[in-house]
Amino acid sequence: MTAADVKTTQTDVDPAAWVEQLEWPRRREHGRLLLEVFGRVTGEQPVMWGPTMVGYGEVHYVSSAGREGDWFLVGFSPRKANISLYGLQGSARSDELLAQLGKHRVGAGCVWINKPEDVDLSVLEALIREAWAAVE
């Protein structure tokens, strides 16, 4: 896979401006909250990746299949049906913390929540902190 094959890359879109133009008012609120939480925990500025993902940090990866590219360390996407949280799995404590998070579903590369009110935000912060520290 070459860099030309990578479909999701960094953009110049301002994440805060993107959140403000979301179609769904509740998702705008959720996006503002997540911008604050992820920014505070990571100490980084958010970057848009593709048209719908807000990411923090960056890592170059090579997969077991030999594909390589750049990706963000942790991030989120407030979508219509749910909120996708990226990069929170795989740290030494992620399973323990996910069990304490609250209402969520786990996929191969992300954690889905319906709304921040469904989860313990202090546990979400711990998940972000652990994931961030595991990669640094």
GROMACS .gro file of C-alpha atoms in nm:
model
  136
    1MET     CA    1   0.000   0.000   0.000
    2THR     CA    2   0.136   0.339  -0.089
    3ALA     CA    3   0.055   0.678   0.054
    4ALA     CA    4  -0.167   0.732  -0.252
    5ASP     CA    5  -0.380   0.435  -0.139
    6VAL     CA    6  -0.452   0.583   0.205
    7LYS     CA    7  -0.800   0.730   0.196
    8THR     CA    8  -0.813   0.895   0.539
    9THR     CA    9  -0.547   1.161   0.585
   10GLN     CA   10  -0.508   1.486   0.775
   11THR     CA   11  -0.698   1.785   0.640
   12ASP     CA   12  -0.676   2.160   0.697
   13VAL     CA   13  -1.033   2.180   0.830
   14ASP     CA   14  -1.057   2.333   1.177
   15PRO     CA   15  -1.206   2.064   1.407
   16ALA     CA   16  -1.393   2.319   1.623
   17ALA     CA   17  -1.549   2.477   1.312
   18TRP     CA   18  -1.639   2.131   1.182
   19VAL     CA   19  -1.811   2.044   1.511
   20GLU     CA   20  -2.011   2.368   1.494
   21GLN     CA   21  -2.149   2.278   1.151
   22LEU     CA   22  -2.273   1.931   1.251
   23GLU     CA   23  -2.633   1.880   1.145
   24TRP     CA   24  -2.750   1.747   1.482
   25PRO     CA   25  -2.757   1.998   1.774
   26ARG     CA   26  -2.691   1.731   2.041
   27ARG     CA   27  -2.390   1.606   1.846
   28ARG     CA   28  -2.253   1.961   1.835
   29GLU     CA   29  -2.275   1.966   2.218
   30HIS     CA   30  -2.111   1.623   2.236
   31GLY     CA   31  -1.838   1.731   1.993
   32ARG     CA   32  -1.757   2.041   2.200
   33LEU     CA   33  -1.732   1.829   2.515
   34LEU     CA   34  -1.509   1.570   2.349
   35LEU     CA   35  -1.282   1.839   2.200
   36GLU     CA   36  -1.233   1.970   2.554
   37VAL     CA   37  -1.180   1.627   2.716
   38PHE     CA   38  -0.941   1.485   2.454
   39GLY     CA   39  -0.748   1.814   2.434
   40ARG     CA   40  -0.710   1.843   2.810
   41VAL     CA   41  -0.598   1.482   2.855
   42THR     CA   42  -0.354   1.470   2.560
   43GLY     CA   43  -0.231   1.828   2.575
   44GLU     CA   44  -0.246   1.829   2.194
   45GLN     CA   45  -0.438   2.031   1.938
   46PRO     CA   46  -0.704   1.839   1.742
   47VAL     CA   47  -0.661   1.765   1.372
   48MET     CA   48  -0.928   1.656   1.124
   49TRP     CA   49  -0.859   1.321   0.959
   50GLY     CA   50  -1.075   1.272   0.655
   51PRO     CA   51  -1.414   1.440   0.655
   52THR     CA   52  -1.546   1.315   0.991
   53MET     CA   53  -1.274   1.214   1.239
   54VAL     CA   54  -1.102   1.434   1.496
   55GLY     CA   55  -0.762   1.299   1.597
   56TYR     CA   56  -0.488   1.378   1.847
   57GLY     CA   57  -0.123   1.290   1.798
   58GLU     CA   58   0.017   1.097   1.505
   59VAL     CA   59   0.192   0.766   1.456
   60HIS     CA   60   0.345   0.595   1.153
   61TYR     CA   61   0.244   0.230   1.134
   62VAL     CA   62   0.331  -0.081   0.936
   63SER     CA   63   0.065  -0.352   0.952
   64SER     CA   64   0.132  -0.725   0.957
   65ALA     CA   65   0.021  -0.729   0.591
   66GLY     CA   66   0.293  -0.477   0.508
   67ARG     CA   67   0.063  -0.180   0.465
   68GLU     CA   68   0.188   0.142   0.612
   69GLY     CA   69   0.066   0.491   0.674
   70ASP     CA   70   0.006   0.761   0.930
   71TRP     CA   71  -0.282   0.770   1.176
   72PHE     CA   72  -0.387   0.956   1.487
   73LEU     CA   73  -0.326   0.807   1.833
   74VAL     CA   74  -0.668   0.878   1.985
   75GLY     CA   75  -0.975   1.055   1.857
   76PHE     CA   76  -1.348   1.061   1.801
   77SER     CA   77  -1.625   1.113   1.549
   78PRO     CA   78  -1.972   1.231   1.653
   79ARG     CA   79  -2.191   1.053   1.398
   80LYS     CA   80  -2.568   1.060   1.368
   81ALA     CA   81  -2.634   0.716   1.524
   82ASN     CA   82  -2.353   0.713   1.782
   83ILE     CA   83  -2.014   0.852   1.875
   84SER     CA   84  -1.706   0.659   1.765
   85LEU     CA   85  -1.405   0.675   1.998
   86TYR     CA   86  -1.074   0.566   1.846
   87GLY     CA   87  -0.747   0.437   1.991
   88LEU     CA   88  -0.877   0.349   2.337
   89GLN     CA   89  -0.815  -0.026   2.320
   90GLY     CA   90  -0.489  -0.211   2.364
   91SER     CA   91  -0.334  -0.049   2.669
   92ALA     CA   92  -0.255  -0.259   2.975
   93ARG     CA   93  -0.568  -0.132   3.155
   94SER     CA   94  -0.812  -0.087   2.866
   95ASP     CA   95  -1.021  -0.399   2.940
   96GLU     CA   96  -1.047  -0.305   3.308
   97LEU     CA   97  -1.142   0.054   3.226
   98LEU     CA   98  -1.388  -0.040   2.952
   99ALA     CA   99  -1.569  -0.259   3.206
  100GLN     CA  100  -1.617   0.056   3.419
  101LEU     CA  101  -1.699   0.296   3.134
  102GLY     CA  102  -2.075   0.259   3.121
  103LYS     CA  103  -2.301   0.191   2.824
  104HIS     CA  104  -2.087   0.122   2.516
  105ARG     CA  105  -2.010  -0.127   2.239
  106VAL     CA  106  -1.666  -0.237   2.125
  107GLY     CA  107  -1.561  -0.291   1.764
  108ALA     CA  108  -1.233  -0.397   1.608
  109GLY     CA  109  -1.087  -0.048   1.610
  110CYS     CA  110  -1.323   0.168   1.808
  111VAL     CA  111  -1.558   0.204   2.101
  112TRP     CA  112  -1.910   0.333   2.034
  113ILE     CA  113  -2.120   0.530   2.278
  114ASN     CA  114  -2.464   0.680   2.221
  115LYS     CA  115  -2.392   0.994   2.421
  116PRO     CA  116  -2.142   1.113   2.683
  117GLU     CA  117  -2.415   1.107   2.947
  118ASP     CA  118  -2.415   0.725   2.917
  119VAL     CA  119  -2.055   0.692   3.035
  120ASP     CA  120  -1.839   0.787   3.330
  121LEU     CA  121  -1.629   1.075   3.193
  122SER     CA  122  -1.353   1.017   3.449
  123VAL     CA  123  -1.317   0.662   3.315
  124LEU     CA  124  -1.316   0.793   2.957
  125GLU     CA  125  -1.037   1.033   3.058
  126ALA     CA  126  -0.844   0.742   3.212
  127LEU     CA  127  -0.888   0.540   2.889
  128ILE     CA  128  -0.755   0.830   2.682
  129ARG     CA  129  -0.464   0.884   2.925
  130GLU     CA  130  -0.370   0.513   2.925
  131ALA     CA  131  -0.391   0.485   2.546
  132TRP     CA  132  -0.185   0.803   2.503
  133ALA     CA  133   0.083   0.685   2.747
  134ALA     CA  134   0.100   0.338   2.587
  135VAL     CA  135   0.210   0.486   2.254
  136GLU     CA  136   0.439   0.765   2.373
   0.00000   0.00000   0.00000
